[in-house]
XYZ file of C-alpha atoms in Angstrom:
655
model
C 16.880 51.004 34.167
C 16.724 47.685 32.391
C 13.730 46.351 30.572
C 12.986 42.607 30.941
C 12.551 40.991 27.587
C 9.765 38.441 27.208
C 10.929 34.850 27.073
C 11.049 33.401 23.613
C 9.188 30.307 22.592
C 12.451 28.342 22.627
C 13.213 29.476 26.168
C 9.763 28.438 27.386
C 10.143 24.994 25.859
C 13.655 24.622 27.260
C 12.445 25.606 30.728
C 9.595 23.088 30.525
C 11.989 20.398 29.337
C 14.395 20.942 32.246
C 11.485 20.897 34.687
C 10.349 17.537 33.322
C 13.911 16.220 33.668
C 13.979 17.452 37.268
C 10.726 15.632 38.057
C 12.130 12.383 36.701
C 15.369 12.808 38.668
C 13.432 13.251 41.916
C 11.247 10.289 40.987
C 14.295 8.071 40.371
C 15.836 9.100 43.693
C 12.589 8.238 45.477
C 12.391 4.944 43.580
C 15.912 4.006 44.678
C 15.124 4.873 48.295
C 11.666 3.260 48.598
C 11.756 0.505 45.936
C 9.052 -2.117 46.537
C 7.416 -0.299 49.454
C 3.804 0.910 49.619
C 3.081 -0.235 46.049
C -0.522 -1.290 46.772
C 0.148 -4.597 45.001
C -2.713 -7.122 44.962
C -2.387 -10.817 44.110
C -4.484 -12.130 41.178
C -6.772 -14.130 43.473
C -7.128 -11.419 46.144
C -9.898 -8.856 46.354
C -10.464 -5.687 48.362
C -13.456 -4.481 50.303
C -14.525 -2.427 47.296
C -14.432 -5.541 45.118
C -16.456 -7.456 47.716
C -19.090 -4.733 47.714
C -19.322 -5.008 43.925
C -19.686 -8.785 44.263
C -22.487 -8.212 46.784
C -24.116 -5.783 44.338
C -23.952 -8.433 41.629
C -25.510 -11.021 43.951
C -28.223 -8.570 45.000
C -29.067 -7.721 41.398
C -29.252 -11.405 40.538
C -31.539 -12.147 43.478
C -33.918 -9.258 42.717
C -33.780 -9.252 38.917
C -37.285 -10.616 38.552
C -38.872 -8.569 41.342
C -37.279 -5.144 41.199
C -39.524 -2.846 39.083
C -36.520 -1.219 37.373
C -35.392 -4.587 36.046
C -38.839 -6.074 35.662
C -40.220 -3.286 33.479
C -37.083 -1.763 31.937
C -33.831 -3.718 31.761
C -35.473 -7.135 31.393
C -37.787 -5.804 28.675
C -34.843 -4.379 26.756
C -32.992 -7.682 27.127
C -35.961 -9.705 25.895
C -36.547 -7.368 22.948
C -32.932 -7.430 21.760
C -32.662 -11.184 22.303
C -35.727 -11.693 20.122
C -34.247 -9.592 17.305
C -30.973 -11.540 17.450
C -32.761 -14.894 17.602
C -34.975 -13.912 14.661
C -31.944 -13.034 12.533
C -30.180 -16.213 13.634
C -33.211 -18.262 12.617
C -33.242 -16.356 9.363
C -29.634 -17.073 8.286
C -27.706 -19.237 10.758
C -29.598 -21.363 13.315
C -32.228 -24.137 13.012
C -35.869 -23.078 13.411
C -38.160 -25.326 15.475
C -38.524 -28.697 13.740
C -36.658 -27.355 10.725
C -32.983 -28.432 11.048
C -31.788 -25.424 9.070
C -32.407 -21.646 9.000
C -35.065 -20.118 6.772
C -32.476 -18.766 4.319
C -29.663 -21.161 3.504
C -26.224 -20.435 2.154
C -27.344 -19.980 -1.466
C -29.977 -17.443 -0.459
C -27.533 -15.487 1.683
C -24.953 -15.431 -1.110
C -27.613 -14.384 -3.657
C -29.003 -11.577 -1.481
C -25.562 -10.322 -0.439
C -24.300 -10.331 -4.020
C -27.366 -8.481 -5.249
C -27.006 -5.874 -2.488
C -23.307 -5.452 -3.295
C -24.092 -4.882 -6.963
C -27.135 -2.663 -6.366
C -25.434 -0.405 -3.827
C -21.923 -0.730 -5.223
C -20.728 -2.214 -8.495
C -20.062 -5.529 -10.201
C -16.489 -5.738 -8.862
C -17.727 -5.548 -5.280
C -20.398 -8.119 -6.147
C -17.709 -10.546 -7.369
C -15.687 -9.898 -4.215
C -18.780 -10.650 -2.121
C -19.438 -13.955 -3.882
C -15.803 -15.040 -3.605
C -15.525 -13.964 0.035
C -18.696 -15.705 1.215
C -17.849 -18.906 -0.652
C -14.373 -18.856 0.863
C -15.853 -18.472 4.368
C -18.112 -21.449 3.685
C -15.251 -23.629 2.509
C -13.402 -22.823 5.724
C -16.069 -24.792 7.584
C -17.218 -21.706 9.487
C -20.422 -20.776 7.697
C -22.762 -21.022 10.686
C -20.377 -19.157 13.020
C -19.904 -16.432 10.398
C -23.653 -16.038 9.991
C -24.059 -15.814 13.779
C -21.505 -13.006 13.768
C -23.300 -11.342 10.866
C -26.684 -11.615 12.622
C -25.362 -9.957 15.770
C -23.580 -7.293 13.713
C -26.755 -6.505 11.741
C -28.741 -6.182 14.980
C -26.201 -3.802 16.517
C -25.912 -1.757 13.319
C -29.677 -1.411 12.888
C -30.065 -0.222 16.485
C -27.052 2.095 16.091
C -28.549 3.682 12.972
C -31.997 3.909 14.550
C -30.485 5.898 17.423
C -27.491 7.508 15.729
C -28.967 9.096 12.605
C -31.745 11.033 14.427
C -29.229 12.148 17.080
C -26.787 13.158 14.345
C -29.475 15.187 12.587
C -30.403 16.869 15.875
C -26.755 17.663 16.631
C -26.315 18.989 13.101
C -29.250 21.347 13.481
C -28.623 22.486 17.069
C -25.380 23.991 18.366
C -26.503 23.342 21.933
C -27.154 19.646 21.327
C -23.864 19.335 19.480
C -22.006 20.924 22.416
C -23.655 18.517 24.875
C -23.262 15.355 22.822
C -19.665 15.837 21.650
C -18.015 15.174 25.055
C -20.175 12.063 25.461
C -19.062 10.774 22.073
C -15.451 11.548 22.985
C -15.834 9.484 26.151
C -17.478 6.583 24.309
C -14.674 6.494 21.757
C -11.942 6.977 24.362
C -12.963 4.054 26.541
C -11.407 0.708 25.504
C -13.933 -1.897 24.423
C -13.401 -4.171 27.436
C -14.845 -1.479 29.688
C -18.397 -1.867 28.435
C -18.631 -5.583 29.060
C -18.691 -6.071 32.838
C -21.302 -3.434 33.783
C -23.580 -4.543 30.971
C -23.506 -8.145 32.185
C -24.594 -6.817 35.570
C -27.675 -5.259 33.968
C -28.452 -7.703 31.149
C -26.580 -10.929 32.064
C -24.209 -12.545 29.604
C -25.587 -13.268 26.163
C -26.671 -11.564 22.941
C -28.446 -8.608 24.597
C -25.425 -7.448 26.605
C -23.153 -8.078 23.612
C -25.437 -6.093 21.296
C -25.686 -3.121 23.665
C -21.908 -3.115 24.199
C -21.478 -3.143 20.437
C -24.011 -0.332 20.044
C -22.155 1.882 22.538
C -18.914 1.339 20.649
C -20.374 1.607 17.139
C -22.875 4.472 17.352
C -20.487 7.488 17.714
C -19.212 7.459 14.078
C -22.670 7.685 12.519
C -23.710 10.451 14.951
C -20.568 12.473 14.260
C -20.608 12.082 10.495
C -24.350 12.710 10.175
C -23.992 15.924 12.201
C -20.936 16.861 10.148
C -22.801 16.285 6.882
C -25.741 18.442 8.018
C -23.436 21.250 9.153
C -21.414 21.183 5.939
C -24.405 21.799 3.664
C -23.695 25.137 1.890
C -25.521 28.103 3.340
C -26.647 29.135 -0.158
C -28.597 25.899 -0.575
C -30.326 26.335 2.771
C -31.212 29.942 2.032
C -32.555 28.990 -1.389
C -34.866 26.416 0.211
C -36.053 28.912 2.801
C -36.737 31.544 0.135
C -39.082 29.088 -1.602
C -41.115 28.808 1.566
C -39.927 25.388 2.715
C -40.801 24.376 6.261
C -38.069 23.036 8.582
C -39.152 19.462 7.847
C -39.225 20.058 4.085
C -35.815 21.714 4.289
C -34.482 18.677 6.144
C -35.986 16.111 3.745
C -35.374 17.907 0.448
C -32.125 19.818 1.058
C -30.123 18.904 4.152
C -30.412 15.103 4.141
C -29.901 14.617 0.381
C -26.789 16.819 0.421
C -25.497 15.177 3.625
C -26.070 11.662 2.284
C -22.374 10.986 1.397
C -21.297 11.761 4.971
C -24.138 9.656 6.376
C -23.128 6.676 4.208
C -19.513 6.985 5.356
C -20.807 7.074 8.933
C -22.745 3.863 8.282
C -19.554 2.294 6.921
C -17.612 3.231 10.048
C -20.421 1.999 12.298
C -20.534 -1.369 10.537
C -16.766 -1.837 10.899
C -16.835 -0.815 14.555
C -19.744 -3.182 15.206
C -17.987 -6.147 13.625
C -14.858 -5.434 15.649
C -16.795 -5.202 18.913
C -18.970 -8.247 18.213
C -15.882 -10.460 18.116
C -14.606 -9.074 21.435
C -18.089 -9.405 22.947
C -17.660 -13.179 22.618
C -16.166 -12.850 26.114
C -19.743 -12.350 27.347
C -21.130 -15.203 25.257
C -21.811 -13.373 22.003
C -22.273 -16.098 19.363
C -20.096 -16.450 16.296
C -16.487 -16.330 15.197
C -15.297 -14.458 18.280
C -15.960 -17.501 20.455
C -13.861 -19.664 18.139
C -10.978 -17.196 18.385
C -11.210 -16.896 22.188
C -11.245 -20.651 22.752
C -8.295 -21.038 20.402
C -6.304 -18.263 22.102
C -6.988 -19.731 25.539
C -5.640 -23.122 24.402
C -2.835 -21.560 22.298
C -4.287 -23.223 19.188
C -2.776 -20.845 16.627
C -4.108 -22.746 13.607
C -7.756 -22.602 14.655
C -7.397 -18.979 15.748
C -5.846 -18.088 12.393
C -8.607 -19.823 10.436
C -11.365 -18.047 12.380
C -9.444 -14.756 12.268
C -9.183 -15.090 8.502
C -12.958 -15.459 8.273
C -13.389 -12.312 10.376
C -11.035 -10.419 8.065
C -12.862 -11.628 4.929
C -16.222 -10.645 6.420
C -14.818 -7.248 7.388
C -13.407 -6.662 3.907
C -16.742 -7.547 2.289
C -18.722 -5.197 4.540
C -16.154 -2.433 4.119
C -15.958 -2.672 0.333
C -19.739 -2.812 -0.100
C -20.399 0.252 2.067
C -17.446 2.141 0.590
C -18.714 1.425 -2.932
C -22.168 2.567 -1.797
C -20.746 5.927 -0.710
C -19.066 6.311 -4.118
C -22.333 5.510 -5.907
C -24.157 8.105 -3.815
C -21.652 10.721 -4.970
C -22.004 9.639 -8.615
C -25.791 9.699 -8.495
C -25.765 13.136 -6.886
C -23.380 14.386 -9.568
C -25.612 12.910 -12.280
C -28.541 14.774 -10.758
C -31.224 12.296 -11.729
C -32.719 8.861 -11.068
C -31.101 5.660 -12.425
C -31.436 5.044 -16.131
C -34.206 2.734 -17.400
C -31.600 0.085 -18.263
C -30.276 0.050 -14.710
C -33.810 -0.056 -13.278
C -34.617 -3.123 -15.389
C -31.292 -4.691 -14.421
C -32.007 -4.066 -10.735
C -35.424 -5.670 -11.100
C -33.984 -8.706 -12.887
C -31.188 -9.080 -10.345
C -33.697 -8.872 -7.508
C -35.750 -11.647 -9.106
C -32.660 -13.879 -9.390
C -31.827 -13.202 -5.730
C -35.364 -14.180 -4.673
C -35.068 -17.402 -6.666
C -31.854 -18.141 -4.764
C -33.679 -17.539 -1.467
C -36.513 -19.873 -2.541
C -34.095 -22.644 -3.500
C -32.249 -22.300 -0.209
C -35.514 -22.575 1.702
C -36.757 -25.568 -0.271
C -33.754 -27.766 -1.106
C -31.141 -29.200 1.246
C -28.244 -28.748 -1.199
C -28.965 -24.993 -1.339
C -29.599 -24.668 2.385
C -26.689 -26.475 4.050
C -23.241 -25.428 2.886
C -21.502 -28.385 1.192
C -18.967 -30.238 3.313
C -16.642 -30.491 0.344
C -14.440 -28.771 -0.595
C -13.278 -27.886 2.924
C -10.161 -25.751 3.085
C -10.537 -25.038 6.801
C -8.678 -28.096 8.029
C -5.884 -27.433 5.532
C -5.609 -23.806 6.674
C -5.524 -24.898 10.330
C -2.798 -27.448 9.625
C -0.779 -24.998 7.532
C -1.041 -22.230 10.143
C -0.116 -24.661 12.924
C 2.855 -25.893 10.902
C 4.039 -22.347 10.268
C 3.636 -21.524 13.962
C 5.583 -24.632 14.979
C 8.284 -23.868 12.401
C 8.604 -20.294 13.643
C 8.866 -21.392 17.232
C 11.434 -24.058 16.312
C 13.640 -22.150 13.867
C 13.068 -18.512 14.788
C 12.917 -18.962 18.542
C 16.530 -17.928 18.871
C 15.940 -14.614 17.111
C 12.397 -13.839 18.240
C 13.027 -15.054 21.773
C 16.265 -13.109 22.017
C 14.668 -9.948 20.679
C 11.667 -10.367 22.993
C 13.846 -11.021 26.034
C 16.201 -8.150 25.212
C 13.407 -5.647 24.640
C 11.564 -6.841 27.730
C 14.650 -6.630 29.944
C 15.912 -3.361 28.467
C 12.694 -1.378 28.007
C 9.546 -2.960 29.444
C 10.885 -4.188 32.786
C 12.602 -0.919 33.830
C 9.565 1.236 33.054
C 7.174 -1.262 34.603
C 9.352 -1.449 37.713
C 9.532 2.347 37.969
C 5.743 2.633 37.806
C 4.666 -0.422 39.787
C 7.517 -0.726 42.323
C 7.654 2.933 43.303
C 5.502 3.922 46.298
C 2.055 4.827 45.084
C 2.276 8.318 46.557
C 5.522 8.993 44.679
C 3.996 7.997 41.323
C 0.886 9.999 42.216
C 2.978 13.129 42.899
C 5.187 12.662 39.819
C 2.271 12.243 37.395
C 0.468 15.229 38.917
C 3.615 17.362 38.572
C 4.070 16.263 34.959
C 0.408 17.074 34.253
C 0.935 20.580 35.628
C 4.165 21.195 33.684
C 2.873 19.767 30.406
C -0.597 21.273 30.769
C -2.164 23.673 33.261
C -3.330 23.678 36.863
C -6.686 22.384 35.640
C -4.908 19.404 34.089
C -3.113 18.781 37.378
C -6.374 18.983 39.335
C -8.053 16.545 36.955
C -5.061 14.217 37.326
C -5.328 14.330 41.130
C -9.007 13.350 40.952
C -8.426 10.547 38.439
C -5.412 9.150 40.287
C -7.285 9.229 43.603
C -10.136 7.277 42.012
C -7.577 4.870 40.544
C -6.214 4.216 44.041
C -9.784 3.661 45.191
C -10.318 0.835 42.678
C -7.782 -1.254 44.619
C -5.903 -2.029 41.398
C -3.169 0.602 41.459
C -0.310 -1.836 40.816
C -2.102 -3.554 37.898
C -2.965 -0.137 36.461
C 0.701 0.854 36.557
C 1.687 -2.346 34.729
C -0.901 -1.580 32.051
C 0.291 2.032 31.910
C 3.887 0.911 31.363
C 2.930 -1.310 28.424
C 0.755 1.461 26.980
C 3.534 4.061 27.155
C 6.112 1.752 25.554
C 3.774 0.887 22.685
C 2.717 4.513 22.216
C 6.308 5.726 21.884
C 6.959 3.129 19.167
C 3.662 3.973 17.427
C 4.546 7.674 17.455
C 7.998 6.944 15.990
C 6.521 4.767 13.231
C 3.763 7.296 12.590
C 6.225 10.160 12.267
C 8.623 8.297 9.969
C 6.044 6.714 7.661
C 3.562 9.594 7.887
C 6.147 12.186 6.811
C 7.199 9.908 3.950
C 3.595 9.506 2.789
C 2.884 13.212 3.210
C 5.832 14.114 0.975
C 5.467 11.362 -1.634
C 2.305 10.703 -3.637
C 3.685 7.350 -4.757
C 4.353 6.209 -1.190
C 0.893 7.384 -0.179
C -0.744 5.470 -3.035
C 1.057 2.254 -2.046
C 0.880 2.435 1.750
C -2.563 3.947 2.367
C -4.565 0.942 1.023
C -2.535 -1.304 3.337
C -3.352 0.939 6.298
C -7.032 1.021 5.295
C -7.094 -2.785 5.185
C -5.342 -2.987 8.562
C -7.999 -0.766 10.120
C -10.781 -3.091 8.957
C -9.396 -5.978 11.030
C -10.874 -6.491 14.508
C -8.482 -6.340 17.454
C -8.477 -10.093 18.100
C -6.982 -10.807 14.696
C -3.775 -8.948 15.530
C -3.007 -11.284 18.408
C -2.811 -14.465 16.340
C 0.387 -13.997 14.257
C 2.321 -12.512 17.171
C 1.193 -15.339 19.419
C 2.780 -17.700 16.883
C 6.019 -15.697 16.804
C 6.509 -14.715 20.428
C 4.261 -17.031 22.523
C 2.101 -15.574 25.334
C 3.868 -12.644 26.992
C 3.655 -8.923 27.721
C 5.837 -8.341 24.676
C 3.311 -10.129 22.424
C 0.526 -7.840 23.589
C 2.696 -4.743 23.114
C 3.707 -5.695 19.556
C 0.055 -6.392 18.662
C -0.877 -3.010 20.146
C 1.798 -1.283 18.061
C 0.509 -2.844 14.845
C -3.078 -2.021 15.851
C -2.379 1.608 16.739
C 0.111 2.513 14.002
C -2.278 2.791 10.992
C -4.432 5.578 12.437
C -1.347 7.464 13.655
C 0.402 7.199 10.284
C -2.639 8.356 8.300
C -3.316 11.411 10.470
C 0.328 12.506 10.335
C 0.460 11.962 6.566
C -2.627 14.134 6.100
C -1.180 16.795 8.419
C 2.111 16.932 6.506
C 0.252 17.051 3.196
C -1.870 19.908 4.546
C 1.124 22.199 5.118
C 0.930 25.153 2.731
C 2.798 24.360 -0.525
C 3.743 28.041 -0.759
C 5.652 27.806 2.520
C 7.453 24.670 1.375
C 8.338 26.294 -1.947
C 9.674 29.357 -0.140
C 11.912 27.184 2.020
C 13.135 25.332 -1.063
C 13.848 28.627 -2.840
C 16.232 29.787 -0.076
C 18.247 26.583 -0.414
C 16.863 24.438 2.431
C 17.643 20.740 2.204
C 14.901 18.096 2.410
C 15.820 17.393 6.034
C 15.639 21.080 6.900
C 12.253 21.421 5.195
C 10.944 18.461 7.187
C 12.322 19.511 10.574
C 12.046 23.297 10.272
C 8.869 23.718 8.216
C 6.579 20.724 7.744
C 6.784 19.038 11.153
C 6.467 22.306 13.147
C 3.547 23.494 11.028
C 1.839 20.083 11.275
C 2.328 19.893 15.042
C -1.404 19.999 15.750
C -2.117 17.045 13.468
C 0.879 15.129 14.816
C -0.295 15.621 18.392
C -3.788 14.435 17.451
C -2.223 11.381 15.781
C -0.238 10.490 18.888
C -3.339 10.975 21.043
C -5.396 8.657 18.846
C -2.560 6.155 18.654
C -2.404 6.146 22.454
C -6.129 5.391 22.758
C -5.866 2.534 20.240
C -2.821 1.160 22.034
C -4.533 1.189 25.428
C -7.500 -0.700 23.985
C -5.249 -3.353 22.474
C -2.947 -3.699 25.493
C -6.014 -4.543 27.542
C -7.174 -7.108 24.973
C -3.641 -8.503 25.231
C -4.639 -9.819 28.645
C -5.750 -12.896 26.688
C -2.166 -13.632 25.584
C -0.133 -12.989 28.661
C -0.251 -9.215 29.140
C -1.816 -9.680 32.560
C -2.700 -6.649 34.687
C -6.064 -4.952 34.060
C -6.890 -6.993 30.959
C -6.476 -10.233 32.881
C -8.576 -8.861 35.737
C -11.451 -8.109 33.369
C -11.337 -11.552 31.727
C -11.071 -13.293 35.117
C -14.122 -11.365 36.282
C -16.209 -12.947 33.503
C -15.049 -16.493 34.216
C -14.970 -16.529 38.046
C -17.981 -15.315 40.017
C -15.841 -14.434 43.029
C -13.754 -12.063 40.914
C -16.658 -10.286 39.209
C -16.260 -7.225 41.429
C -12.544 -7.111 40.702
C -13.221 -7.322 36.966
C -15.760 -4.503 37.229
C -13.225 -2.404 39.152
C -10.622 -3.185 36.471
C -12.978 -1.820 33.823
C -13.343 1.364 35.851
C -9.552 1.573 36.224
C -9.152 1.301 32.442
C -11.581 4.183 31.963
C -9.712 6.327 34.493
C -6.385 5.492 32.892
C -7.686 6.308 29.411
C -9.136 9.652 30.492
C -5.913 10.516 32.367
C -3.705 9.831 29.347
C -6.117 11.580 26.991
C -6.384 14.731 29.106
C -2.641 15.076 29.724
C -1.756 14.546 26.053
C -4.438 16.989 24.878
C -3.433 19.626 27.431
C 0.229 19.275 26.491
C -0.657 19.748 22.830
C -2.768 22.847 23.488
C -0.133 24.422 25.736
C 2.606 23.732 23.221
C 0.534 25.310 20.450
C -0.027 28.385 22.643
C 3.704 28.880 23.227
């Protein structure tokens, strides 16, 4: 009698690998036999019955907006309220007010207040950076546009904090609330930013209100998560000590939980501000005022110089906001460590600085020279000319290399995968993805895939979704390769980490639009341009997570491997990478989500597919329904990729 031995982990992985290979072989055979048939392709100007019904819905909403009680007493009131907040802030710092040709607070007042805030919440270095950054933005000739962007960002951030901090506190105190809210936050952060725009214009029309709400949806998850995390991480001893002194729940929250969670809350505010600034620029597609509109117009006319100048202003504004809030989080930690209020000297200094800032505000309200930013010096035109010259030089002298590389990569990698996905019969791709979901995950993953793919077919944009999927997969593979190579290097070398991490941090402060500009200059509008921008956009988060995962591997284990004579390569491949597999999988998952978001934005520079459908829906009334369906398709695609990658990671960890 023989006893069957259980399969080893290696055997299970080998079996799964051969099954995946078999699925691809069958897929390729079906592709060869049915190439170009039943692909559900739809021309850019064509729409389906589903799209027509969405157009009819849009027309119906427009016709009944001022009579339907739901709009009359709810959506319209929200729109009016948010518009008034935005307009008030614009009148305060950027737009003329009534008969006054300038805002209430001119450039000198804004610089004075911002510098004072940077010094009060941060330090003198951040204050100097703030002064230099704001003056540089002014000399670019983009002061009013930058202040419009700032006004919309402030509105979205204030609303995000008003909603997010109480929700974060509630989730931190209640396990049930945390369990309910976490999947919603996951969904909000998984969906690419384009998705929010079309449905919100249906409810709130284009303009500041829809842009602010879209920004809020994108920006509020970080502050909720980090506030809840800060509350939950308060030591149990501190809570018990407060309870033993007879503190009520409210006193415990105000005197123990919130003060000790303040560092996490401040970091959450930082992340919310950065997310809001990023989304505000993209929301220019639905008429959000500010720098985003300058970038969009420049991208649509292929004006690289103007796009670069406006993108540079966005980057400078992002760096200022990031450094100020980061310095504020450091000061919170220092003050908590000091365990007392500011010294008398600092209190007097804060009072004196506040007085100087108020004098700056008064001067900017009273005198024209302090209200309207000087026309000279103006570096904006020089920057535009220089960027245009560099773009022209690149296209003239590097076209042979960049064009050859782009054409080779497109023909050798992008086109075959895109053809396999978009030129195979829809039912073949449907079956192959479902089978892969089952092999890489579980039957639940396969069932979820069937539902999502069926809904994707129902959007009428199957072919465009497959084109977007192809670009996303190509970019994700490259991001994962870069993340693994650079992340392992950073995880093993403190020096490499110290040099590379600040660069990655700076890259993550830049809004998505900014990444398109340099690659538009190098490669012209194309699918390849969007993919390269997506790689650069998604790589930083992937690299950082992998670096942290490698660094988190037990030093004792690494030392043991070194003691038995393992080489560096063996330690990496046999110890660190296997033990950091969970972090690596998370990094690839996050990289994939970032890539999908950027590939869709790449519709502005030739990526086509779903991104183009969304943009066309904003600009052509007859394609609104198609744009709305494209947003839904992006959501379905994002959830599909997220669920399969997560299930594959969990199953691999289990084996």
